[in-house]
PDB file of C-alpha atoms and ligand atoms in Angstrom:
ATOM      1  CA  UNK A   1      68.556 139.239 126.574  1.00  0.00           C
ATOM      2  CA  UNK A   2      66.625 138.344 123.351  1.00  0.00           C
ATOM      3  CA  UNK A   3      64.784 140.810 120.784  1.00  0.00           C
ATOM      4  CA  UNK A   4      61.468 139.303 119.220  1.00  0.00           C
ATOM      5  CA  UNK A   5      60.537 140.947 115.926  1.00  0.00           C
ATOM      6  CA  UNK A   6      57.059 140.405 114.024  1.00  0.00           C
ATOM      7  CA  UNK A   7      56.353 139.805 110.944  1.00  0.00           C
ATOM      8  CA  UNK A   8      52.902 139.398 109.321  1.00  0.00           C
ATOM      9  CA  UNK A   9      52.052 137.271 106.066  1.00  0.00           C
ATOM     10  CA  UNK A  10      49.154 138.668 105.059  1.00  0.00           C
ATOM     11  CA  UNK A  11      47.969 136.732 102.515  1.00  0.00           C
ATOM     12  CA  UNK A  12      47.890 133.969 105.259  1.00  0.00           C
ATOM     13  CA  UNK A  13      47.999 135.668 108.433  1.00  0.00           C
ATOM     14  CA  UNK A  14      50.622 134.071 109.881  1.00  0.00           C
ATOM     15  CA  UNK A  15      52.720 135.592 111.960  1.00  0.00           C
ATOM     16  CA  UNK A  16      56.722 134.772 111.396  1.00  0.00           C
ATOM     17  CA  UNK A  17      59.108 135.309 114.118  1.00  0.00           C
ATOM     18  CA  UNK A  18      62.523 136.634 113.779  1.00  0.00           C
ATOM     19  CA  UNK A  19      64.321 136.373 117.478  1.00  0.00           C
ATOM     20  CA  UNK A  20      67.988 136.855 118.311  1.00  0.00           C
ATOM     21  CA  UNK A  21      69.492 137.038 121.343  1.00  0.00           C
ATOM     22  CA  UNK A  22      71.196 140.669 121.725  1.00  0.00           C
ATOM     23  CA  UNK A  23      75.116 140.098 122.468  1.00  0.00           C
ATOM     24  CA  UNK A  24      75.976 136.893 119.763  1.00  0.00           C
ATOM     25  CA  UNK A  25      73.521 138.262 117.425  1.00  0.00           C
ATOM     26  CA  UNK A  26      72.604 134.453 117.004  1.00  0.00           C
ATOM     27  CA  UNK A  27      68.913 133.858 115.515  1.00  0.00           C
ATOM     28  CA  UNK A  28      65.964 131.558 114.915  1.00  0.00           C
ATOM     29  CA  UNK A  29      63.251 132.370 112.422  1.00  0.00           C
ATOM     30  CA  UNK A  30      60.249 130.566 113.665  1.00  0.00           C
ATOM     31  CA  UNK A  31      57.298 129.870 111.399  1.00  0.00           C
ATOM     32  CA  UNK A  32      58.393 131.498 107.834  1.00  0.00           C
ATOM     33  CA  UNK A  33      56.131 131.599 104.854  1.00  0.00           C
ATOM     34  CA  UNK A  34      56.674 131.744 101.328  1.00  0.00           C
ATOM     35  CA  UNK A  35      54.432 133.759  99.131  1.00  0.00           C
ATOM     36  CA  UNK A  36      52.024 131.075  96.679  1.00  0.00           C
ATOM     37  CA  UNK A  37      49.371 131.642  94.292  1.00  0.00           C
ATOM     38  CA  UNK A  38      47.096 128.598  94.478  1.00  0.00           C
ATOM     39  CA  UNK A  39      45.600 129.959  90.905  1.00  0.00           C
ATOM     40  CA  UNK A  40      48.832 130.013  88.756  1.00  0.00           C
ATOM     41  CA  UNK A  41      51.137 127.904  90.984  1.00  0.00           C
ATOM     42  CA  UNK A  42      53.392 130.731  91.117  1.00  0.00           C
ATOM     43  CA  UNK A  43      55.843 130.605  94.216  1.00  0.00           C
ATOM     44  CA  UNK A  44      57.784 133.810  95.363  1.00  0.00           C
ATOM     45  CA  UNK A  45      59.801 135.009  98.396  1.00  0.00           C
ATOM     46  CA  UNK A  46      58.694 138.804  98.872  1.00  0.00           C
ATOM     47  CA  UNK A  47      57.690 138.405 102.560  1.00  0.00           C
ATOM     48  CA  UNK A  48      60.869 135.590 103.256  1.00  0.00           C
ATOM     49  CA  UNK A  49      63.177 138.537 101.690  1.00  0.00           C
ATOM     50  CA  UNK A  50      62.029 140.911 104.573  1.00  0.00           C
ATOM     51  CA  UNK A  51      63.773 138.539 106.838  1.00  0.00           C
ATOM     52  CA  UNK A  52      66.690 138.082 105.154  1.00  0.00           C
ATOM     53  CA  UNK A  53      66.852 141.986 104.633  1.00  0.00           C
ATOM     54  CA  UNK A  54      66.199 142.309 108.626  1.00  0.00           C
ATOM     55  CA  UNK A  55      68.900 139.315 109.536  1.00  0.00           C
ATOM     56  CA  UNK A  56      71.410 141.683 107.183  1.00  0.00           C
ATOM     57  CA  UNK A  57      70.608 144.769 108.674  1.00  0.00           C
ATOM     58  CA  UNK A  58      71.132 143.756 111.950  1.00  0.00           C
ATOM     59  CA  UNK A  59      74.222 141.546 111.101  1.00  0.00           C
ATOM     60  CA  UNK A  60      72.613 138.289 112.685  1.00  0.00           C
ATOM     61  CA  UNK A  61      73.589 135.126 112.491  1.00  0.00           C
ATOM     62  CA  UNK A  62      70.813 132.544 111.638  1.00  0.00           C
ATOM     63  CA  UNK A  63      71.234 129.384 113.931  1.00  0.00           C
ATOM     64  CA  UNK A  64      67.886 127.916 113.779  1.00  0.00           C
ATOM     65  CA  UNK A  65      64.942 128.190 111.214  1.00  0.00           C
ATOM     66  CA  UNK A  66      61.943 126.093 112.958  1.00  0.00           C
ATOM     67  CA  UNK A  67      58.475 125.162 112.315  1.00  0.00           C
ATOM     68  CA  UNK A  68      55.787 124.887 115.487  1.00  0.00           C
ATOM     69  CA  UNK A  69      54.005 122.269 113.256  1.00  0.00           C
ATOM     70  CA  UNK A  70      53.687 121.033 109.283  1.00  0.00           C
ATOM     71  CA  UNK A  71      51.153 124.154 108.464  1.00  0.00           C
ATOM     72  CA  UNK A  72      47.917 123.219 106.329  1.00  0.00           C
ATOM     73  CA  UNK A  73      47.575 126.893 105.465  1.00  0.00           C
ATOM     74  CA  UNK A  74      50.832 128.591 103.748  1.00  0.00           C
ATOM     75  CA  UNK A  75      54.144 127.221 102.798  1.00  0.00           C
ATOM     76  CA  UNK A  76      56.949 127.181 104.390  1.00  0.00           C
ATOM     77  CA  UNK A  77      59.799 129.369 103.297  1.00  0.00           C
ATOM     78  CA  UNK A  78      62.083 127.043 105.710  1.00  0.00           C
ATOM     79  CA  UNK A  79      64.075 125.501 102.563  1.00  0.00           C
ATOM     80  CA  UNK A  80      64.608 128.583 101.136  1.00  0.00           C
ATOM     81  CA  UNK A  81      65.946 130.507 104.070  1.00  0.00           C
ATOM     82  CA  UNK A  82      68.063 127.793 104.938  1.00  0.00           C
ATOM     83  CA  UNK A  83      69.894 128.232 101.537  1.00  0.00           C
ATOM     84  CA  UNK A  84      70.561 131.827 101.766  1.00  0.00           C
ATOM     85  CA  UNK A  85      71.248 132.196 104.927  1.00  0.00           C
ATOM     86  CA  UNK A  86      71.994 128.920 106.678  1.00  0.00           C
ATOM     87  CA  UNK A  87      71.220 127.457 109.739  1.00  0.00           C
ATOM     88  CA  UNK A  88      69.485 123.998 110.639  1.00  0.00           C
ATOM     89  CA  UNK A  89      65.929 123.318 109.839  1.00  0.00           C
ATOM     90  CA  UNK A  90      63.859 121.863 113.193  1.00  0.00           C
ATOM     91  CA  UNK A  91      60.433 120.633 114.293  1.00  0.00           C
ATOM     92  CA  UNK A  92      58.817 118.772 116.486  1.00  0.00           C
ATOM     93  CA  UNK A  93      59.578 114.752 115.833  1.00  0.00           C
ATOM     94  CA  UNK A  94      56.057 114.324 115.787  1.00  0.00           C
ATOM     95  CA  UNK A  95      56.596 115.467 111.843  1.00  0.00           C
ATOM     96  CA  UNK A  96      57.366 111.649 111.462  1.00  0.00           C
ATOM     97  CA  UNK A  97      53.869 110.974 111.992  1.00  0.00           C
ATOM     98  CA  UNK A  98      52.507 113.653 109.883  1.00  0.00           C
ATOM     99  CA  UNK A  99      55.134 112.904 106.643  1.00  0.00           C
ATOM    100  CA  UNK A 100      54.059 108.892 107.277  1.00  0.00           C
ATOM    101  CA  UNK A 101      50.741 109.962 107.047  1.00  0.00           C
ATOM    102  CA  UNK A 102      50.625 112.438 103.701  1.00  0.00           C
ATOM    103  CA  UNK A 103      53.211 110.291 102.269  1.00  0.00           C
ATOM    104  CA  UNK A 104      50.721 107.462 101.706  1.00  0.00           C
ATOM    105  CA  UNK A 105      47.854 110.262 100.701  1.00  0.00           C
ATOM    106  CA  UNK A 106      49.563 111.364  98.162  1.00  0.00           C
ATOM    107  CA  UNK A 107      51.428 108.123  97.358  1.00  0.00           C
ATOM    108  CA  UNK A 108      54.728 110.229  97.223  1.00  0.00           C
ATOM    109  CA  UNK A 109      57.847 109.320  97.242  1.00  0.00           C
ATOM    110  CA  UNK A 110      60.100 111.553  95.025  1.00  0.00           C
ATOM    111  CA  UNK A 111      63.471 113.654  96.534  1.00  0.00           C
ATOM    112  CA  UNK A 112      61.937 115.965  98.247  1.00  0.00           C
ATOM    113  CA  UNK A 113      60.671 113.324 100.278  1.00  0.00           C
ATOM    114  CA  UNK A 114      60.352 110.140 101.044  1.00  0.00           C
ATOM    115  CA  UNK A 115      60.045 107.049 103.025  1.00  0.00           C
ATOM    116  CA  UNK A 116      63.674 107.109 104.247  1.00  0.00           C
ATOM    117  CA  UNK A 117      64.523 110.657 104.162  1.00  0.00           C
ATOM    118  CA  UNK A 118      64.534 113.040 106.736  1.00  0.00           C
ATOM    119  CA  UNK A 119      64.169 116.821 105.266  1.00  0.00           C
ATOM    120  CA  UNK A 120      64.527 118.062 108.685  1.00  0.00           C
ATOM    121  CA  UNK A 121      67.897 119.067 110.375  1.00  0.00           C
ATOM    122  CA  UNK A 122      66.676 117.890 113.600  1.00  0.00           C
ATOM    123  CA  UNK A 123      63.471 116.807 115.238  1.00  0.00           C
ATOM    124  CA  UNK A 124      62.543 117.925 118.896  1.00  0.00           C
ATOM    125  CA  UNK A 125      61.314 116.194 121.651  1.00  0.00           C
ATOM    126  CA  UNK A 126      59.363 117.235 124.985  1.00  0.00           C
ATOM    127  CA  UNK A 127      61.591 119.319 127.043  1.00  0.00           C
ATOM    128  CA  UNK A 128      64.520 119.200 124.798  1.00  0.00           C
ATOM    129  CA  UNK A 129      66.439 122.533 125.318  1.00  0.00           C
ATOM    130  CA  UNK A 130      68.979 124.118 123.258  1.00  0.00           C
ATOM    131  CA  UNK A 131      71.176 127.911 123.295  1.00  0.00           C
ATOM    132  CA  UNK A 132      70.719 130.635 121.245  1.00  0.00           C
ATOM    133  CA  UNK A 133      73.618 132.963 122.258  1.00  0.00           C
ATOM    134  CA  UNK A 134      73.397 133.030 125.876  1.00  0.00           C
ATOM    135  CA  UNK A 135      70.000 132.407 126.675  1.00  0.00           C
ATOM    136  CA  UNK A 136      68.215 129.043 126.826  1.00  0.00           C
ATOM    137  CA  UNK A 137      65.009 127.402 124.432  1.00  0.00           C
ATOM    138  CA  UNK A 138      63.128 124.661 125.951  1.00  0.00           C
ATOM    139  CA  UNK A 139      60.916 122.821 123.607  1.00  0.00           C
ATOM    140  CA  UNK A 140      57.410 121.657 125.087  1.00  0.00           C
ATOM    141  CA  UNK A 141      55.179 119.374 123.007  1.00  0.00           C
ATOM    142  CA  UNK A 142      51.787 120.630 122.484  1.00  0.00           C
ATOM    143  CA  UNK A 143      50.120 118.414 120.221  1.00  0.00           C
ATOM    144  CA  UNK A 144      46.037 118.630 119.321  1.00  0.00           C
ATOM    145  CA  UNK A 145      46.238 120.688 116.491  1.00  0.00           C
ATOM    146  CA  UNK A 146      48.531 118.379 114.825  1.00  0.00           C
ATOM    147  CA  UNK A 147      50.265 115.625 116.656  1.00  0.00           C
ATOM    148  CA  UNK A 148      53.530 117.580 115.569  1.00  0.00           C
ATOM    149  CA  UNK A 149      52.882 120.608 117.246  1.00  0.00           C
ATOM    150  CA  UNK A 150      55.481 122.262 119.564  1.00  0.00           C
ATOM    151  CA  UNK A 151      56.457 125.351 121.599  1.00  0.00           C
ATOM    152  CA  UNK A 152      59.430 127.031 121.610  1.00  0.00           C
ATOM    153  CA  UNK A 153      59.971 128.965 125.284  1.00  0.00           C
ATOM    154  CA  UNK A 154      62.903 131.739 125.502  1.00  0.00           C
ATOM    155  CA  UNK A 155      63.222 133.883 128.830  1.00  0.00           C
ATOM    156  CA  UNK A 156      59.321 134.007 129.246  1.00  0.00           C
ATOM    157  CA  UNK A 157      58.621 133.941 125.852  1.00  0.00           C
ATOM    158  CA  UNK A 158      56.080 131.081 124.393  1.00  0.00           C
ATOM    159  CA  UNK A 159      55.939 130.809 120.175  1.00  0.00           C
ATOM    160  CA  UNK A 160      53.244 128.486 120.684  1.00  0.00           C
ATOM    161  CA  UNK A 161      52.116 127.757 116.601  1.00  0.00           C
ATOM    162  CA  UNK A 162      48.459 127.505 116.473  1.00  0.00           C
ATOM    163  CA  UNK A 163      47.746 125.558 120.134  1.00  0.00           C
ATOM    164  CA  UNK A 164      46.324 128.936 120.833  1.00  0.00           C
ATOM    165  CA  UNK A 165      44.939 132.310 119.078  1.00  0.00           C
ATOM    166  CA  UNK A 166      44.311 135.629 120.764  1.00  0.00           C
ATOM    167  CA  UNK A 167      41.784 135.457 123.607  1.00  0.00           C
ATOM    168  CA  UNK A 168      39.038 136.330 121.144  1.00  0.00           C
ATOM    169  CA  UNK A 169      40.047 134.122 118.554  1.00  0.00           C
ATOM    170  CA  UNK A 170      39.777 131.318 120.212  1.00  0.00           C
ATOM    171  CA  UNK A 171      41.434 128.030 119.339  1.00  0.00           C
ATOM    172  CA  UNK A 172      42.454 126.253 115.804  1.00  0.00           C
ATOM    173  CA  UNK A 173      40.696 123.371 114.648  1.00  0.00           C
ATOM    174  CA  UNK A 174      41.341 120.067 115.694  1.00  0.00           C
ATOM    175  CA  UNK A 175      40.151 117.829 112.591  1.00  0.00           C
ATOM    176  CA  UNK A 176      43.425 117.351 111.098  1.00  0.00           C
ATOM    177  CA  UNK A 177      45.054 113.779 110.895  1.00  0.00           C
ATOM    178  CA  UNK A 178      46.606 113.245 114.197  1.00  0.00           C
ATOM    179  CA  UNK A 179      44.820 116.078 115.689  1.00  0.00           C
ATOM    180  CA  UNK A 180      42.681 115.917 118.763  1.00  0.00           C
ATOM    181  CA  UNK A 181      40.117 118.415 121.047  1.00  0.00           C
ATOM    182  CA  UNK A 182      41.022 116.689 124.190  1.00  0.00           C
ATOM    183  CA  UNK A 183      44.785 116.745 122.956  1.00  0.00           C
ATOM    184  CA  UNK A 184      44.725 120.148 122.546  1.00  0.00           C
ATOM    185  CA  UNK A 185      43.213 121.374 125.938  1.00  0.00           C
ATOM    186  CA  UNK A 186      45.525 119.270 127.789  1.00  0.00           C
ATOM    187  CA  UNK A 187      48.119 121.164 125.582  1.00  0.00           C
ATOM    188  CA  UNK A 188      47.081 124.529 126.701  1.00  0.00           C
ATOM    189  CA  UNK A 189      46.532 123.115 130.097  1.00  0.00           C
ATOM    190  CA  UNK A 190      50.018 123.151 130.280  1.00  0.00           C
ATOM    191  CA  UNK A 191      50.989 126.479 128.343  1.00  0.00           C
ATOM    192  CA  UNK A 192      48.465 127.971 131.092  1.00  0.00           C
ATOM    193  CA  UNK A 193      50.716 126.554 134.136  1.00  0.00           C
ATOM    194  CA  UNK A 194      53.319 128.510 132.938  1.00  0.00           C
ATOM    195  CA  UNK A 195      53.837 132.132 134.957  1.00  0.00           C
ATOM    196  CA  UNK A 196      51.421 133.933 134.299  1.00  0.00           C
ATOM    197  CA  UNK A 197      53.244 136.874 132.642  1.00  0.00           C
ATOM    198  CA  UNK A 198      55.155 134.850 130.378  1.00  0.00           C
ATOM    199  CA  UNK A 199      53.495 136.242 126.844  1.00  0.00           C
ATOM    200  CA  UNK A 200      52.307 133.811 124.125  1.00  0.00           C
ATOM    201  CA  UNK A 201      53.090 134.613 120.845  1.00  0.00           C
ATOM    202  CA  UNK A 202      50.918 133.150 118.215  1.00  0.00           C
ATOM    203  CA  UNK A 203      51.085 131.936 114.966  1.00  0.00           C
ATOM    204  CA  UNK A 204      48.044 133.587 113.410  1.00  0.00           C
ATOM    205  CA  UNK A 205      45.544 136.547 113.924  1.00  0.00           C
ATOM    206  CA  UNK A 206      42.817 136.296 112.058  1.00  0.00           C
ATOM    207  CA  UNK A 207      41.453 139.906 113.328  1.00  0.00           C
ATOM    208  CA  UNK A 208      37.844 138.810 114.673  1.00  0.00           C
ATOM    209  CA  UNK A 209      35.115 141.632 113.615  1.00  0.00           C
ATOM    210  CA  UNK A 210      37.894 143.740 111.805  1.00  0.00           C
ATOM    211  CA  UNK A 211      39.902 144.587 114.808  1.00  0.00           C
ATOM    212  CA  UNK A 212      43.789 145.451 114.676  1.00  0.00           C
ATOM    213  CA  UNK A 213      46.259 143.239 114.343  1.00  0.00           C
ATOM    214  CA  UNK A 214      47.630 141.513 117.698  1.00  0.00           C
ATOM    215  CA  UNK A 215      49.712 138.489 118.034  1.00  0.00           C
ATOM    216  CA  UNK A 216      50.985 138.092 121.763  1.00  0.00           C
ATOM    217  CA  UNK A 217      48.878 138.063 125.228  1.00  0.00           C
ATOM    218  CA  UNK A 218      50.450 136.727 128.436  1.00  0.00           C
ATOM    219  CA  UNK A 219      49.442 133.465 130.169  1.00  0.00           C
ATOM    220  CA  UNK A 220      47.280 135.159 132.748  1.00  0.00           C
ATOM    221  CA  UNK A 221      45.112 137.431 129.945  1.00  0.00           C
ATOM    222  CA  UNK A 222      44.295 134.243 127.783  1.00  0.00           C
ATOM    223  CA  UNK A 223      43.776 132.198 130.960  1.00  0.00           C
ATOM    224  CA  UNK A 224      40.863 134.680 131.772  1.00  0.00           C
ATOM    225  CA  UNK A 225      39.777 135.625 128.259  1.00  0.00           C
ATOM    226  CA  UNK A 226      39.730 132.727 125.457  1.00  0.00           C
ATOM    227  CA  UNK A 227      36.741 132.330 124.291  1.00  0.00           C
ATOM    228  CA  UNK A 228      37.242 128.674 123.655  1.00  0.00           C
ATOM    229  CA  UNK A 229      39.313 127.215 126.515  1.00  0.00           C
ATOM    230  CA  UNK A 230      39.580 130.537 129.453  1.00  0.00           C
ATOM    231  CA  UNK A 231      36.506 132.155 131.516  1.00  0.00           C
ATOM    232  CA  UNK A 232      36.145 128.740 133.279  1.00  0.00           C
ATOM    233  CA  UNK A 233      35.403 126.504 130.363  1.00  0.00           C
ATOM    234  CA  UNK A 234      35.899 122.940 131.312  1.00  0.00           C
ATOM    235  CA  UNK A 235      37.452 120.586 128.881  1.00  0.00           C
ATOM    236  CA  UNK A 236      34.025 118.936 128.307  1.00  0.00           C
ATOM    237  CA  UNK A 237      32.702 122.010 127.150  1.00  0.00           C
ATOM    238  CA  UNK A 238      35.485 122.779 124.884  1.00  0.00           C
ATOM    239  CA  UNK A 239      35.806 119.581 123.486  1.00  0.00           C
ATOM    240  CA  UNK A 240      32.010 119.776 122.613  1.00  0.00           C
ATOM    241  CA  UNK A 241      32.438 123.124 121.304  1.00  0.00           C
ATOM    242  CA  UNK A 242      35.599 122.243 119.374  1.00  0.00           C
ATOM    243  CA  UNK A 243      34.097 119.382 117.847  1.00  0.00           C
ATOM    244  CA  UNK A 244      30.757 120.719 116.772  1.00  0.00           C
ATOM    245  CA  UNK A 245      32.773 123.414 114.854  1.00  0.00           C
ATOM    246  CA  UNK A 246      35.525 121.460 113.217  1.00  0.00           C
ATOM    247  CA  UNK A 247      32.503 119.572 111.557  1.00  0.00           C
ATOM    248  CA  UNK A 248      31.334 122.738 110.112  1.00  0.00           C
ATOM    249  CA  UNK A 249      34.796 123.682 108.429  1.00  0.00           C
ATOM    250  CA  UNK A 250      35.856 123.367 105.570  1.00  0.00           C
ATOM    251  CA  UNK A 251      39.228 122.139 104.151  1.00  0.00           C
ATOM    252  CA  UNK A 252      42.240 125.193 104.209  1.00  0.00           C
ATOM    253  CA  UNK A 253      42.102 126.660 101.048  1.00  0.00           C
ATOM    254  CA  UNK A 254      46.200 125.898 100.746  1.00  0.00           C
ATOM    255  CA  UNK A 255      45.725 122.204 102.346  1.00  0.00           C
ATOM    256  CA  UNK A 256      47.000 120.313  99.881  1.00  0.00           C
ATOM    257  CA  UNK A 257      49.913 122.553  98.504  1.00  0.00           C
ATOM    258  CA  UNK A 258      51.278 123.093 101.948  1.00  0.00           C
ATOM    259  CA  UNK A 259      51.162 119.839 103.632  1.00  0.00           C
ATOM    260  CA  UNK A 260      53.049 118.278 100.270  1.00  0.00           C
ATOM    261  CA  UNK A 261      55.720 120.705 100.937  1.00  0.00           C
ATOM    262  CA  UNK A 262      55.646 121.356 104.661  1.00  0.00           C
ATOM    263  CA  UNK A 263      56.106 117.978 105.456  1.00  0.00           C
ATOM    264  CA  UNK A 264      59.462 118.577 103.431  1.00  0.00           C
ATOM    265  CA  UNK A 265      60.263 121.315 105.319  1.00  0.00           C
ATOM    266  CA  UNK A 266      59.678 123.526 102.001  1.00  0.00           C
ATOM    267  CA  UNK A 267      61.496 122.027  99.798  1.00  0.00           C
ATOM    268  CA  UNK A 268      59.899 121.834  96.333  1.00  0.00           C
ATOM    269  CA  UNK A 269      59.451 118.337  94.481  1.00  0.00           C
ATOM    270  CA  UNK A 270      62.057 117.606  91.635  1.00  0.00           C
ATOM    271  CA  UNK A 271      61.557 118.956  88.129  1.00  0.00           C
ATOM    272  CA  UNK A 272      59.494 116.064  86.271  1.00  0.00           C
ATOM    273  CA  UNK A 273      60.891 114.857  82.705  1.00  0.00           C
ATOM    274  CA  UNK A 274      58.877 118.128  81.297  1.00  0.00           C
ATOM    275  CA  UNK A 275      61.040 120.846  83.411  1.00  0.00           C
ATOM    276  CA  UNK A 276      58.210 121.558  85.199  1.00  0.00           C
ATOM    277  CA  UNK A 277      57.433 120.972  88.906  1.00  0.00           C
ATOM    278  CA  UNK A 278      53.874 119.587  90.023  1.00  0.00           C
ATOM    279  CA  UNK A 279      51.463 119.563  93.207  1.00  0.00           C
ATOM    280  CA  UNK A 280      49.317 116.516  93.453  1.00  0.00           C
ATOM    281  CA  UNK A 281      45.606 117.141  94.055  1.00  0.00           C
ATOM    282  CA  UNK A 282      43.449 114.489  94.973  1.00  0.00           C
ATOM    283  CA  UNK A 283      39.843 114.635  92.827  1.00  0.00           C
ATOM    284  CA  UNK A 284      36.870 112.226  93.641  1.00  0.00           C
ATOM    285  CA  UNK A 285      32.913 112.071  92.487  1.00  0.00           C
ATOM    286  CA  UNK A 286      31.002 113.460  95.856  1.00  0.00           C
TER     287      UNK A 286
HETATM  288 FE1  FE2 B 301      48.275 125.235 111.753  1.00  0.00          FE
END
């Protein structure tokens, strides 16, 4: 028997997952976020502190920390959770893609990550399982978001990143290197062939017109309800939909912070000769 517990980043809404299974006490934190002021580059761990507190509290013991994909939209507190509380650091092996792909954006290639490096304890593929305590996660690839993206499935339980939001939320953008409409609706395709009462728990709310806060719905509610790929909605008309949208977005506010640092699982770069620790940001004439 596992226990899922909820926590919500605010400042990002993203939803971070702390899930043990009841009679080891073994856990996996799935998604974690560090707290980042884009204005004065400050970094803290407030929210990533609440987990530790909770893994204390409930004397757990933290197997895995995992990421459903390299996030364009917070920072991952991976690094730093790994160093208090141990554990090994996983993703999806798509990552490979994504780090070739920002490495040569940002023309990095500094400790925190490079070339030849892998930052990551271990890199999932499709239908790769693994224990936690007694139970059993599988690992299902569900790339379209990012090419990276995964989901990580535990006794009818689906942590399923951003290949879906709440029914009324929709679905997450698709413009991302690597990232594809038609990808992505064979991806939920798939989630949605799962029982339908196995509940989906996502990676963001973003609280459409105000409403509470919600974060899980099973297979057969979003089947009926999203907006974006449920009520019928073939995958022409989502890809149209999808597409005319993602043209219309613009970039994530964190973008460039996160994927720098997500793609090393968190870790920050080294100090430069000055003490100090930088971000790159590109900067162009429009
Ligand atoms: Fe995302």
């Amino acid at each position: 028997m596992i226990s899922i517990h909820a926590f919500f980043h605010q400042a990002s809404s993203t939803i971070s997952y702390v899930v043990y299974e009841q009679a080891s006490k073994q856990a996996m934190i799935i998604d974690s976020a560090l707290d980042y002021s884009a204005h004065t580059g400050k970094l803290w761990t407030e929210f990533a502190d609440q987990q530790i507190a909770f893994i204390a509290n409930n004397n757990l013991h933290v197997e895995w920390i995992l990421e459903t994909h390299a996030h364009a939209d917070h920072i991952s507190a991976a690094y730093y959770l790994k160093s208090k509380l141990g554990g090994r650091i996983g993703a999806g092996a798509g990552v490979v893609e994504v780090q070739k792909t920002f490495i040569e954006f940002f023309d990095l290639d500094c400790a925190n990550i490079t070339r030849e490096s892998q930052p990551f304890d271990h890199l999932f593929v499709d239908n790769e399982t693994f224990s936690l305590g007694n139970s059993e996660v599988s690992v299902i690839a569900t790339p379209g978001h990012t090419n990276d993206s995964v989901t990580y499935l535990i006794e009818g339980n689906a942590f399923v990143g951003d290949t879906l939001f709440m029914p009324d939320g929709g679905t997450a953008r698709c413009d991302f290197p690597g990232g594809s409409a038609e990808v992505l609706f064979a991806s939920i395709e798939r989630l949605h062939r799962l029982p339908e009462q196995t509940v989906l728990w996502m990676c963001h709310d973003y609280q459409p017109e105000g409403r509470e806060l919600k974060y899980n719905c099973t297979v057969a509610q979003s089947k009926a309800d999203n907006i974006h790929v449920g009520r019928g909605n073939s995958r022409d008309d989502f890809v149209k939909l999808r597409e005319s949208r993602d043209e219309n977005l613009d970039i994530p506010r964190l973008l460039y912070p996160s994927v720098q640092l997500n793609i090393a699982a968190g870790k920050l770069p080294p100090k430069a000769a000055n003490g100090k620790r930088f971000i790159k940001q590109p900067i162009a004439f429009i």
